[in-house]
């Protein structure tokens, strides 16, 4: 029982809850939409459910009959709403078109209220669309409304939306009284006046108020005679014209009429026959009036802007300020320096500095047309070669007996080729897979007499003599060198004998020389031998 | 003498042969004669050249005598001797002198040495035909007196002789400045260039200007060869 009651309550409570939720949303302050309050979200969901379920009966094929909001995210809820609203849209559009046509034909008030909730929804839109973008959870509702918005084709601006809604409301509600529609921009009376004026200009005679003219038309129709249409009593017509009520005449028309009145009775007649002129005649009259205007303008003295050379005395004071004068500006107007301009300039400068792209005037490189001449430097020293030698060398070079001298450029060339060969060799070694040994360069170089194996010595380089020559390389001796201790007796004897022999020979020579000098054997007692 | 006889005989034969030739054409084959020796060409006359030695060149001559003597006697085949009494170097033709001009060349060589040129430079006269020695005086160019003359000479030589050497090196000539006289040894064109430079120096142009001219000229000369 309680359960049944509860069930009942539950059945109607969703509806009520939904309504209440809507009410709460409507009454809520706009800033509240921006806050993330869970109860607000709950309200929003409840409201969407309620609205959804209220719209369900109008839609024929629908997969769900109520909006599932528990545990679904905004995308899914929106999709459900979309499913509902699409077919609805088409029906609403159809209804709308039908009603429009009806309205036009009747030109009276017509009420369009396809759904009882439609208006509500429209009204809701006003309030909710204020915080359209604020709340994400409220987005469901706004999207729902958005489907209706699409009818208008505008969704963005809240104000516009509101205004459009208002207009839509207008059209839906029908042509209400002026005070319903009017706002500060739109005044029906002004609109009417403008329309009347335009029509007067267009048709050449003032628009007659239907209400007031209705009687007169009838009158005229009854008493229509030949004179009325083609000539006749002008006075009568004039009186008739005078009695006509609202008559709005354009100024030109009035002028024309006055002019005619002033001159002739015929003119008066014409004037009275204004209403009855044929279209062609009306056109002609219009043309004539225009011509009159133009002629008048031509005869009048021109305005100072149209006169040729006008000095300050000939024009009113400060009149040149109002007129847009066309000057020939020979100078480019000074650029307005704004922050953006300076910022952009600075950006350009920075970019250029980073790139290193400057606008310095660079000297054009002198293209070498010929190889640079080898100018021999002026030698200010006495030439080491004699003149004959110079000529001799020259002759030898000419005939080819002597190789040509290696000039400086040749030396540079050889050096350059050597360097290039080295580099290319290295590059080839890097790039090729197979091994290519180093090429043998026949080069004469002095080899220092250094031992073949240079062992690492403990002693420092300055002290050690590892790089020096080996003893056998230094020693210039012959044969088998033996120490004193090693010698045998015979060898010792031999050595002594050699020494003695040498000594004797030396002595003999000195003696001989001395003898030669003096010319006599001066040294007595010189022992010979032994 | 035998040679002379042979020469005479040859001459006669030659003249005879000419007559014979005129008479009969397709007779005996033409005899081939050797070319005349220069000695014979000059009718076997012995020629002399005498080159006087100035006082200041005595010592250098003594020093370089062998260097002078050897090429003349051996290569030119000219007899050369120094006459101390007359203080002249005498050159004489020989019978086996290969060329008539040798004597003159040798004389020029010795003369060049006497003017003040080095042996190494003067030897070029012996080797090359077209080398000459040109002499001119400063007063030929411009009359300068006293200090001006000294300054002109100084300008010509330059500091340590560098201007002179510069001219020599760039024009391939040799220059000797002896007081007021200037001697230039070299080929005709080079002499001209050197002379122009020296004259401009005498007339007062600064050395730098002369250098620049020399540079262009020297480059042109070098290009030619």
XYZ file of C-alpha atoms in Angstrom:
755
model
C 0.000 0.000 0.000
C 2.641 2.304 1.081
C 4.662 1.017 -1.799
C 1.764 1.702 -4.164
C 1.371 5.150 -2.737
C 5.022 5.659 -3.039
C 4.875 4.433 -6.590
C 2.124 6.907 -7.314
C 4.035 9.597 -5.693
C 7.037 8.597 -7.645
C 5.041 8.688 -10.827
C 3.828 12.184 -10.391
C 6.821 13.404 -8.430
C 9.117 13.244 -11.390
C 6.779 15.545 -13.211
C 6.465 17.800 -10.288
C 10.133 17.578 -9.573
C 10.847 18.489 -13.074
C 8.617 21.486 -12.964
C 10.040 22.545 -9.693
C 13.523 22.105 -11.030
C 12.674 24.270 -13.990
C 11.243 26.858 -11.709
C 14.330 26.834 -9.628
C 16.566 27.148 -12.678
C 14.489 29.997 -13.947
C 14.606 31.822 -10.728
C 18.266 31.233 -10.209
C 20.663 34.100 -10.688
C 22.770 33.973 -13.791
C 26.035 33.815 -11.882
C 24.814 30.710 -10.165
C 25.032 28.891 -13.472
C 28.763 29.378 -13.503
C 29.249 27.731 -10.170
C 29.646 24.025 -10.026
C 26.958 23.017 -7.612
C 25.820 19.435 -7.645
C 22.248 20.244 -6.681
C 22.053 22.695 -9.510
C 23.183 19.947 -11.786
C 20.595 17.667 -10.378
C 17.964 20.281 -11.001
C 19.145 20.664 -14.524
C 18.921 16.981 -15.129
C 15.490 16.787 -13.625
C 14.313 19.684 -15.732
C 15.680 18.082 -18.885
C 13.946 14.848 -18.041
C 10.696 16.625 -17.480
C 10.902 18.556 -20.702
C 11.924 15.510 -22.609
C 9.047 13.502 -21.359
C 6.667 16.341 -22.085
C 7.822 16.463 -25.679
C 7.775 12.693 -26.165
C 4.079 12.497 -27.128
C 4.695 14.744 -30.114
C 7.357 12.574 -31.566
C 6.447 9.426 -33.421
C 9.463 7.122 -33.579
C 11.677 7.308 -30.597
C 13.955 4.661 -29.112
C 13.623 5.912 -25.550
C 10.509 7.284 -24.016
C 12.236 9.127 -21.260
C 15.528 10.829 -20.869
C 18.127 8.688 -19.193
C 20.314 10.957 -17.160
C 21.631 8.789 -14.356
C 25.162 7.781 -15.054
C 25.260 9.304 -18.493
C 27.537 12.112 -19.443
C 26.609 15.264 -21.291
C 27.365 13.836 -24.719
C 25.014 10.936 -24.264
C 22.231 13.047 -22.808
C 22.592 15.476 -25.648
C 22.407 12.665 -28.150
C 19.152 11.493 -26.677
C 17.733 14.971 -26.868
C 18.932 15.237 -30.407
C 17.160 12.032 -31.304
C 13.976 13.522 -30.001
C 14.348 16.968 -31.407
C 15.202 16.217 -35.000
C 11.862 14.908 -36.130
C 10.228 17.489 -33.964
C 12.089 20.192 -35.794
C 10.682 19.223 -39.127
C 7.129 19.155 -37.825
C 7.543 22.487 -36.176
C 8.951 23.963 -39.350
C 6.049 22.700 -41.363
C 3.618 24.164 -38.912
C 5.459 27.406 -38.972
C 5.336 27.711 -42.722
C 1.660 26.932 -42.748
C 0.991 29.547 -40.186
C 3.035 32.099 -42.019
C 0.973 31.649 -45.096
C -2.158 31.910 -43.108
C -0.952 35.072 -41.525
C -0.127 36.658 -44.835
C -3.422 35.826 -46.356
C -5.446 37.008 -43.448
C -3.239 39.850 -42.386
C -4.739 39.420 -39.072
C -3.718 37.950 -35.834
C -2.915 34.307 -35.793
C -1.759 32.275 -32.963
C 0.763 29.591 -33.371
C 1.262 27.418 -30.498
C 2.164 24.058 -31.775
C 3.009 22.744 -28.380
C 1.713 23.848 -25.127
C 5.211 23.621 -23.925
C 6.614 25.315 -26.963
C 5.967 28.692 -25.579
C 7.199 27.659 -22.272
C 10.280 26.397 -23.872
C 10.634 29.625 -25.743
C 10.222 31.515 -22.554
C 12.635 29.214 -20.886
C 15.089 29.927 -23.621
C 15.169 33.551 -22.723
C 16.298 32.866 -19.242
C 18.433 29.864 -19.763
C 20.249 31.031 -22.804
C 21.685 33.795 -20.675
C 24.046 31.309 -19.129
C 24.259 29.051 -22.096
C 27.937 28.624 -22.105
C 28.372 28.721 -18.360
C 27.306 25.412 -17.082
C 28.236 22.275 -18.803
C 25.428 20.304 -17.332
C 22.987 22.891 -18.320
C 24.231 22.492 -21.778
C 21.698 19.726 -22.232
C 18.868 22.083 -21.853
C 20.490 24.750 -23.889
C 21.084 22.264 -26.627
C 17.511 21.284 -26.482
C 16.566 24.870 -26.834
C 19.183 25.242 -29.425
C 17.215 23.014 -31.683
C 14.498 25.554 -31.660
C 17.030 28.293 -32.022
C 18.162 26.828 -35.229
C 14.897 27.780 -36.687
C 15.907 31.330 -36.387
C 19.317 30.554 -37.594
C 21.064 32.359 -34.776
C 22.501 30.985 -31.673
C 25.554 32.903 -30.723
C 24.725 36.143 -29.174
C 22.514 35.978 -26.149
C 21.029 39.344 -26.824
C 20.439 38.563 -30.442
C 18.925 35.310 -29.487
C 16.675 37.070 -27.110
C 15.685 39.651 -29.631
C 15.123 36.998 -32.239
C 13.116 35.001 -29.825
C 11.102 37.999 -29.223
C 10.554 38.468 -32.866
C 9.761 34.851 -33.271
C 7.372 35.168 -30.477
C 5.897 38.021 -32.302
C 5.403 36.114 -35.477
C 4.183 33.095 -33.689
C 1.844 35.073 -31.577
C 0.745 36.994 -34.601
C 0.538 40.589 -35.482
C -0.209 42.060 -32.092
C -0.850 45.646 -31.326
C 1.935 48.125 -31.813
C 2.742 48.390 -28.194
C 3.509 44.667 -28.037
C 6.025 44.810 -30.808
C 7.520 48.144 -30.418
C 10.706 48.719 -28.619
C 13.014 51.628 -28.718
C 14.099 50.739 -32.227
C 10.852 49.911 -33.876
C 7.922 52.294 -33.869
C 4.948 51.378 -35.919
C 3.895 54.913 -36.473
C 7.270 55.805 -37.994
C 7.110 52.768 -40.170
C 3.687 53.750 -41.424
C 4.755 57.262 -42.140
C 7.775 56.163 -44.043
C 5.788 53.717 -46.088
C 3.236 56.348 -46.951
C 5.860 58.791 -48.040
C 7.576 56.268 -50.197
C 4.362 55.288 -51.846
C 3.451 58.886 -52.406
C 6.706 59.454 -54.163
C 6.324 56.324 -56.129
C 2.819 56.858 -57.362
C 2.867 60.617 -57.557
C -0.057 61.266 -55.386
C -0.493 61.011 -51.686
C -1.557 57.789 -50.218
C -5.028 57.933 -49.094
C -6.037 56.611 -45.849
C -8.297 53.738 -46.419
C -10.599 54.585 -43.642
C -11.097 58.203 -44.475
C -11.047 57.790 -48.214
C -13.436 54.990 -48.325
C -16.447 57.288 -48.224
C -15.123 59.725 -50.718
C -14.317 57.004 -53.139
C -17.846 55.860 -52.941
C -19.011 59.412 -53.429
C -16.845 59.985 -56.416
C -17.851 56.754 -57.907
C -21.508 57.617 -57.673
C -21.196 61.084 -59.143
C -18.616 60.241 -61.758
C -19.156 62.153 -64.936
C -17.290 62.887 -68.042
C -16.258 66.285 -66.724
C -14.638 64.646 -63.786
C -12.322 62.635 -65.978
C -11.755 64.819 -68.988
C -12.034 68.533 -68.358
C -15.184 70.018 -66.946
C -15.643 72.142 -63.924
C -12.295 72.567 -62.261
C -13.722 74.324 -59.306
C -15.795 71.413 -58.329
C -12.791 69.146 -58.381
C -10.718 71.568 -56.436
C -13.308 71.760 -53.729
C -13.377 68.041 -53.709
C -9.650 67.980 -53.388
C -9.749 70.437 -50.602
C -12.252 68.358 -48.644
C -10.099 65.286 -48.820
C -8.836 64.506 -45.380
C -5.381 63.364 -44.775
C -3.351 64.391 -47.663
C 0.316 64.123 -47.542
C 2.002 65.804 -50.380
C 5.619 65.717 -51.165
C 7.148 69.136 -51.250
C 7.879 68.965 -54.915
C 4.402 67.910 -55.690
C 3.141 70.839 -53.672
C 5.429 73.215 -55.512
C 4.334 71.896 -58.811
C 0.759 72.210 -57.819
C 1.257 75.747 -56.573
C 2.994 76.691 -59.715
C 0.206 75.381 -61.777
C -2.383 77.075 -59.604
C -0.650 80.393 -59.837
C -0.508 80.483 -63.551
C -3.563 79.071 -65.146
C -6.960 77.827 -64.654
C -6.023 74.987 -66.888
C -3.320 74.188 -64.463
C -5.909 74.139 -61.767
C -7.877 71.795 -63.792
C -4.923 69.599 -64.243
C -4.330 69.783 -60.600
C -7.817 68.695 -59.913
C -7.442 65.918 -62.383
C -4.368 64.603 -60.681
C -6.126 61.600 -59.478
C -7.413 60.790 -62.925
C -4.237 61.020 -64.938
C -3.012 57.995 -66.760
C 0.234 56.344 -65.742
C 2.006 57.813 -68.679
C 0.836 61.243 -67.831
C 1.826 60.737 -64.286
C 5.275 59.765 -65.418
C 5.464 62.762 -67.640
C 4.503 64.973 -64.802
C 7.130 63.449 -62.622
C 9.667 63.999 -65.325
C 8.577 67.559 -65.766
C 8.871 68.231 -62.095
C 12.304 66.754 -62.096
C 13.310 68.883 -65.018
C 11.995 71.939 -63.253
C 14.076 71.074 -60.295
C 17.180 70.621 -62.316
C 16.700 73.806 -64.252
C 16.177 75.673 -61.080
C 19.361 74.222 -59.681
C 21.253 75.141 -62.791
C 20.055 78.716 -62.782
C 20.846 79.229 -59.193
C 24.369 80.233 -58.390
C 26.429 77.152 -57.658
C 27.677 76.243 -54.241
C 31.189 77.268 -53.553
C 32.496 73.737 -53.884
C 31.316 73.644 -57.486
C 32.826 76.976 -58.424
C 36.272 76.969 -59.870
C 38.867 78.811 -57.902
C 37.506 79.834 -54.577
C 39.390 82.006 -52.210
C 38.652 82.243 -48.530
C 36.641 85.381 -49.011
C 34.243 83.711 -51.404
C 33.206 80.893 -49.166
C 31.590 80.904 -45.801
C 33.749 80.720 -42.724
C 35.132 77.302 -41.791
C 33.308 75.739 -44.714
C 36.446 74.061 -45.992
C 36.608 72.059 -42.797
C 33.341 70.331 -43.499
C 34.136 69.477 -47.048
C 36.301 66.516 -47.939
C 38.993 68.112 -50.025
C 41.030 66.077 -52.426
C 44.670 66.931 -52.208
C 47.500 65.564 -54.162
C 49.761 64.283 -51.519
C 53.270 64.164 -52.798
C 54.532 62.928 -49.503
C 53.595 59.630 -47.975
C 51.627 60.261 -44.811
C 53.641 59.754 -41.681
C 53.008 56.336 -40.254
C 51.008 56.162 -37.106
C 53.244 54.609 -34.551
C 51.298 52.276 -32.404
C 52.487 49.632 -30.033
C 51.756 46.969 -32.573
C 53.854 48.725 -35.140
C 56.792 48.984 -32.804
C 56.325 45.407 -31.696
C 56.298 44.196 -35.256
C 59.390 46.230 -36.051
C 61.203 44.824 -33.077
C 60.247 41.325 -34.116
C 61.676 41.911 -37.523
C 64.863 43.274 -36.037
C 65.255 40.340 -33.689
C 64.639 37.844 -36.434
C 67.186 39.489 -38.638
C 69.780 39.588 -35.937
C 69.271 35.908 -35.286
C 69.588 35.114 -38.952
C 72.480 37.454 -39.351
C 70.772 39.023 -42.335
C 71.832 42.642 -42.399
C 71.457 45.261 -45.040
C 75.031 46.436 -45.020
C 76.255 47.613 -48.318
C 78.828 45.042 -49.286
C 81.577 45.779 -51.634
C 81.128 43.955 -54.877
C 83.854 41.368 -55.228
C 86.300 42.070 -57.969
C 86.050 39.177 -60.336
C 89.443 38.062 -61.412
C 89.472 38.241 -65.158
C 93.048 37.192 -65.531
C 95.308 35.180 -63.333
C 97.156 37.495 -61.009
C 100.352 38.686 -62.507
C 103.490 37.568 -60.903
C 105.280 40.777 -60.246
C 108.838 40.367 -59.269
C 109.562 42.462 -56.283
C 111.992 45.271 -56.784
C 115.262 44.155 -55.343
C 117.273 46.958 -53.918
C 120.373 44.929 -53.208
C 123.276 44.413 -55.454
C 122.465 41.500 -57.632
C 124.575 38.502 -56.778
C 124.646 37.186 -60.277
C 126.641 38.974 -62.894
C 124.982 40.238 -66.004
C 126.440 37.418 -67.998
C 125.003 34.869 -65.685
C 121.585 36.421 -65.921
C 121.635 36.227 -69.655
C 123.008 32.772 -69.523
C 120.203 31.559 -67.350
C 117.667 33.192 -69.508
C 119.074 31.597 -72.579
C 119.233 28.221 -70.908
C 115.615 28.449 -69.893
C 114.562 29.508 -73.336
C 116.304 26.663 -75.016
C 115.284 24.252 -72.336
C 118.679 23.196 -71.117
C 117.913 24.307 -67.635
C 114.635 23.632 -65.895
C 112.398 26.594 -65.442
C 112.585 28.290 -62.126
C 109.877 27.448 -59.698
C 108.051 30.689 -59.262
C 106.141 31.476 -56.140
C 102.827 30.565 -57.642
C 104.191 27.228 -58.752
C 105.392 26.532 -55.255
C 101.966 27.358 -53.935
C 100.417 25.181 -56.573
C 102.525 22.217 -55.677
C 101.777 22.720 -52.036
C 98.097 22.928 -52.758
C 98.131 19.793 -54.854
C 99.966 17.920 -52.133
C 97.447 18.958 -49.521
C 94.571 18.038 -51.727
C 96.040 14.666 -52.440
C 96.413 13.964 -48.759
C 92.852 14.946 -48.039
C 91.450 12.977 -50.919
C 93.411 9.962 -49.805
C 91.938 10.174 -46.354
C 88.439 10.622 -47.693
C 88.833 7.686 -50.007
C 90.016 5.556 -47.135
C 86.913 6.535 -45.225
C 84.499 5.880 -48.017
C 85.961 2.793 -49.621
C 85.512 -0.597 -48.147
C 88.687 -2.112 -49.412
C 92.036 -1.101 -48.065
C 94.312 0.996 -50.181
C 97.821 1.521 -48.867
C 99.391 4.908 -48.670
C 101.082 5.969 -51.843
C 104.820 6.134 -51.756
C 106.014 9.648 -52.145
C 109.558 9.776 -53.293
C 110.868 12.385 -51.072
C 114.446 13.149 -50.194
C 114.805 13.807 -46.592
C 117.680 13.706 -44.237
C 117.572 10.763 -41.932
C 119.144 11.352 -38.620
C 121.468 8.657 -37.536
C 119.165 7.291 -34.915
C 118.957 3.697 -33.722
C 116.207 1.718 -35.381
C 114.495 0.863 -32.158
C 113.831 3.743 -29.853
C 113.053 2.108 -26.564
C 111.328 3.941 -23.847
C 113.847 4.995 -21.295
C 113.243 5.567 -17.641
C 115.481 8.541 -17.646
C 114.048 11.782 -18.960
C 114.628 12.702 -22.554
C 117.086 15.420 -21.757
C 119.318 13.036 -19.838
C 119.060 9.905 -21.867
C 120.961 9.390 -25.010
C 118.470 7.055 -26.632
C 118.117 9.285 -29.661
C 121.829 9.577 -29.999
C 123.991 7.448 -32.069
C 125.096 4.050 -30.968
C 128.747 3.608 -29.991
C 129.571 1.549 -33.019
C 128.133 4.323 -35.184
C 130.331 6.853 -33.541
C 133.445 4.813 -33.387
C 135.518 4.917 -36.467
C 137.848 2.118 -35.877
C 139.145 -0.687 -37.833
C 139.229 -4.363 -37.102
C 139.072 -6.227 -33.883
C 139.540 -3.936 -30.957
C 141.079 -5.517 -27.973
C 141.686 -4.268 -24.522
C 145.086 -4.115 -22.940
C 144.283 -7.095 -20.827
C 143.077 -9.118 -23.765
C 146.150 -8.784 -25.842
C 148.438 -11.687 -26.209
C 152.138 -11.321 -25.865
C 152.747 -11.265 -29.578
C 150.208 -8.641 -30.115
C 151.668 -6.494 -27.449
C 155.027 -6.793 -29.014
C 153.622 -5.940 -32.389
C 151.958 -2.851 -31.040
C 155.146 -1.621 -29.438
C 157.085 -2.243 -32.645
C 154.561 -0.178 -34.617
C 154.767 2.637 -32.183
C 158.506 2.727 -32.375
C 158.470 2.704 -36.124
C 156.060 5.618 -36.240
C 158.047 7.599 -33.770
C 161.263 7.055 -35.759
C 159.653 8.098 -38.994
C 158.322 11.270 -37.477
C 161.693 12.117 -36.105
C 163.376 11.494 -39.418
C 161.030 13.796 -41.187
C 161.506 16.641 -38.774
C 165.234 16.177 -39.059
C 165.068 16.279 -42.804
C 163.082 19.475 -42.774
C 165.427 21.087 -40.397
C 168.299 20.052 -42.618
C 166.622 21.514 -45.622
C 166.031 24.800 -43.934
C 169.454 25.373 -42.635
C 171.254 23.598 -45.420
C 173.501 21.570 -43.210
C 173.263 18.858 -40.738
C 173.228 21.146 -37.736
C 172.129 18.776 -35.124
C 175.114 16.889 -33.867
C 174.784 13.620 -32.226
C 171.499 12.730 -33.848
C 171.082 9.128 -33.396
C 169.915 7.189 -36.326
C 167.608 4.447 -35.598
C 167.226 2.630 -32.382
C 153.341 30.088 -94.987
C 152.211 26.804 -96.316
C 148.816 27.807 -95.430
C 149.260 31.017 -97.358
C 150.362 29.188 -100.391
C 147.523 26.851 -100.165
C 145.240 29.836 -99.798
C 146.688 31.486 -102.886
C 146.429 28.324 -104.834
C 142.887 27.963 -103.788
C 142.132 31.488 -104.782
C 143.598 30.951 -108.178
C 141.849 27.719 -108.564
C 138.640 29.339 -107.558
C 138.957 32.066 -110.167
C 140.023 29.525 -112.706
C 137.101 27.422 -111.876
C 134.767 30.256 -112.480
C 136.115 30.737 -115.969
C 135.914 27.098 -116.637
C 132.379 27.012 -115.469
C 131.385 29.681 -117.860
C 132.934 27.763 -120.689
C 131.583 24.300 -120.203
C 128.619 23.442 -117.952
C 128.230 19.690 -117.742
C 131.934 18.984 -117.321
C 133.800 18.137 -114.106
C 131.875 18.375 -110.774
C 132.099 21.601 -108.832
C 134.843 21.484 -106.225
C 133.876 22.229 -102.655
C 136.063 24.663 -100.813
C 136.307 25.228 -97.180
C 135.169 28.536 -95.765
C 137.731 31.225 -95.466
C 139.310 31.780 -92.144
C 138.835 35.180 -90.658
C 142.511 35.677 -90.770
C 142.451 35.149 -94.474
C 139.408 37.201 -94.932
C 141.196 40.202 -93.599
C 144.045 39.486 -95.941
C 146.071 38.015 -93.182
C 146.521 41.301 -91.526
C 147.152 41.326 -87.833
C 145.081 43.805 -85.994
C 145.710 45.474 -82.683
C 143.598 47.061 -80.090
C 144.997 49.177 -77.307
C 142.928 49.997 -74.243
C 144.329 52.555 -71.853
C 144.117 51.919 -68.155
C 143.130 54.782 -65.883
C 144.979 55.254 -62.656
C 142.228 54.019 -60.393
C 141.788 50.774 -62.261
C 145.352 49.583 -61.909
C 144.917 47.694 -58.715
C 141.648 46.050 -59.801
C 143.271 45.085 -63.058
C 146.101 43.450 -61.272
C 143.690 41.626 -59.061
C 141.434 40.402 -61.839
C 144.064 39.914 -64.456
C 143.658 36.171 -64.719
C 139.913 36.455 -64.945
C 140.304 38.808 -67.842
C 143.101 36.969 -69.497
C 141.644 33.483 -69.463
C 138.450 34.013 -71.434
C 140.130 36.283 -73.937
C 143.060 34.078 -74.623
C 141.323 30.753 -74.496
C 137.834 31.333 -75.703
C 138.214 34.371 -77.888
C 141.643 33.293 -79.063
C 142.995 36.784 -78.908
C 146.437 37.647 -77.684
C 146.374 39.987 -74.754
C 149.103 41.674 -72.834
C 149.563 44.561 -70.509
C 152.033 47.227 -71.501
C 153.115 48.717 -68.219
C 155.163 51.437 -69.764
C 152.360 52.873 -71.828
C 149.849 51.690 -69.266
C 147.756 50.079 -71.931
C 146.278 46.671 -72.461
C 147.092 45.445 -75.910
C 145.073 42.936 -77.821
C 146.140 41.230 -80.952
C 144.523 39.046 -83.480
C 145.777 35.529 -83.956
C 145.820 33.320 -86.898
C 143.336 30.937 -85.422
C 140.907 33.501 -84.164
C 137.575 32.021 -85.010
C 135.769 35.250 -85.654
C 136.703 38.699 -86.818
C 134.561 40.363 -84.228
C 136.317 38.629 -81.377
C 138.999 41.230 -81.258
C 136.514 44.032 -81.018
C 134.528 42.210 -78.444
C 137.549 41.612 -76.326
C 138.541 45.214 -76.637
C 135.089 46.250 -75.547
C 135.259 43.846 -72.671
C 138.501 45.270 -71.437
C 137.268 48.782 -71.985
C 134.173 48.069 -69.965
C 136.334 46.802 -67.174
C 138.327 49.966 -67.315
C 135.201 52.048 -67.029
C 134.451 50.380 -63.768
C 132.266 47.390 -64.474
C 132.865 44.064 -62.816
C 134.408 41.266 -64.743
C 131.324 39.147 -64.259
C 129.246 41.871 -65.840
C 131.673 42.777 -68.541
C 132.043 39.173 -69.585
C 128.511 39.424 -70.936
C 129.950 41.603 -73.650
C 132.026 38.726 -74.768
C 129.070 36.354 -74.782
C 126.335 38.454 -76.300
C 126.448 40.492 -79.448
C 123.863 43.085 -78.741
C 125.138 44.521 -75.489
C 126.437 48.032 -75.490
C 127.954 50.513 -73.131
C 126.402 53.897 -73.043
C 128.010 56.877 -71.384
C 126.635 60.250 -70.591
C 127.322 63.034 -68.180
C 125.101 64.670 -65.670
C 125.681 68.056 -67.203
C 124.234 66.725 -70.453
C 120.930 66.380 -68.720
C 120.959 69.409 -66.493
C 123.580 71.922 -65.497
C 124.153 71.417 -61.852
C 126.845 72.969 -59.783
C 128.435 72.239 -56.454
C 125.918 71.079 -53.890
C 123.226 70.399 -56.408
C 125.525 68.142 -58.301
C 126.451 66.270 -55.194
C 122.828 65.912 -54.274
C 122.001 64.709 -57.740
C 124.681 62.079 -57.509
C 123.381 61.092 -54.140
C 119.881 60.832 -55.542
C 121.086 58.647 -58.337
C 122.779 56.189 -56.069
C 120.309 56.262 -53.261
C 121.037 55.128 -49.740
C 123.709 52.443 -49.911
C 123.226 52.339 -53.624
C 119.744 50.925 -53.411
C 118.257 53.121 -56.110
C 121.015 52.202 -58.481
C 120.594 48.542 -57.692
C 116.881 48.808 -58.098
C 117.321 50.216 -61.582
C 119.913 47.604 -62.385
C 117.773 44.735 -61.241
C 114.604 45.810 -62.886
C 116.154 46.695 -66.260
C 118.905 44.072 -66.418
C 121.670 46.578 -66.890
C 124.724 47.538 -64.988
C 125.369 51.109 -64.041
C 128.580 52.797 -63.033
C 128.407 56.280 -61.619
C 131.824 57.891 -61.770
C 131.671 61.411 -60.456
C 129.894 63.238 -63.176
C 129.893 60.430 -65.706
C 127.384 57.654 -65.894
C 128.031 54.430 -67.757
C 125.331 51.947 -68.548
C 125.957 48.440 -69.797
C 123.177 46.421 -71.285
C 121.004 45.855 -74.313
C 119.752 48.803 -76.285
C 116.219 48.912 -74.911
C 117.300 48.360 -71.379
C 119.863 51.081 -71.667
C 117.169 53.417 -72.814
C 114.918 52.593 -69.866
C 117.749 52.921 -67.404
C 118.790 56.159 -68.921
C 115.299 57.558 -68.683
C 115.080 56.620 -65.028
C 118.458 58.138 -64.302
C 117.608 61.305 -66.150
C 114.369 61.671 -64.229
C 116.332 61.215 -61.031
C 118.842 63.834 -62.088
C 116.058 66.225 -62.907
C 114.767 65.872 -59.423
C 111.949 63.355 -59.271
C 111.817 61.362 -56.050
C 112.913 57.774 -56.014
C 109.431 56.448 -55.352
C 108.142 57.818 -58.588
C 110.996 56.262 -60.477
C 110.343 52.964 -58.763
C 106.739 52.891 -59.799
C 107.667 53.550 -63.378
C 110.338 50.915 -63.217
C 107.881 48.439 -61.826
C 105.517 48.764 -64.742
C 108.311 48.736 -67.230
C 109.979 45.812 -65.588
C 106.764 43.846 -65.647
C 106.377 44.573 -69.303
C 109.922 43.515 -69.951
C 109.471 40.321 -68.035
C 106.301 39.562 -69.921
C 108.074 39.931 -73.211
C 110.420 37.154 -72.425
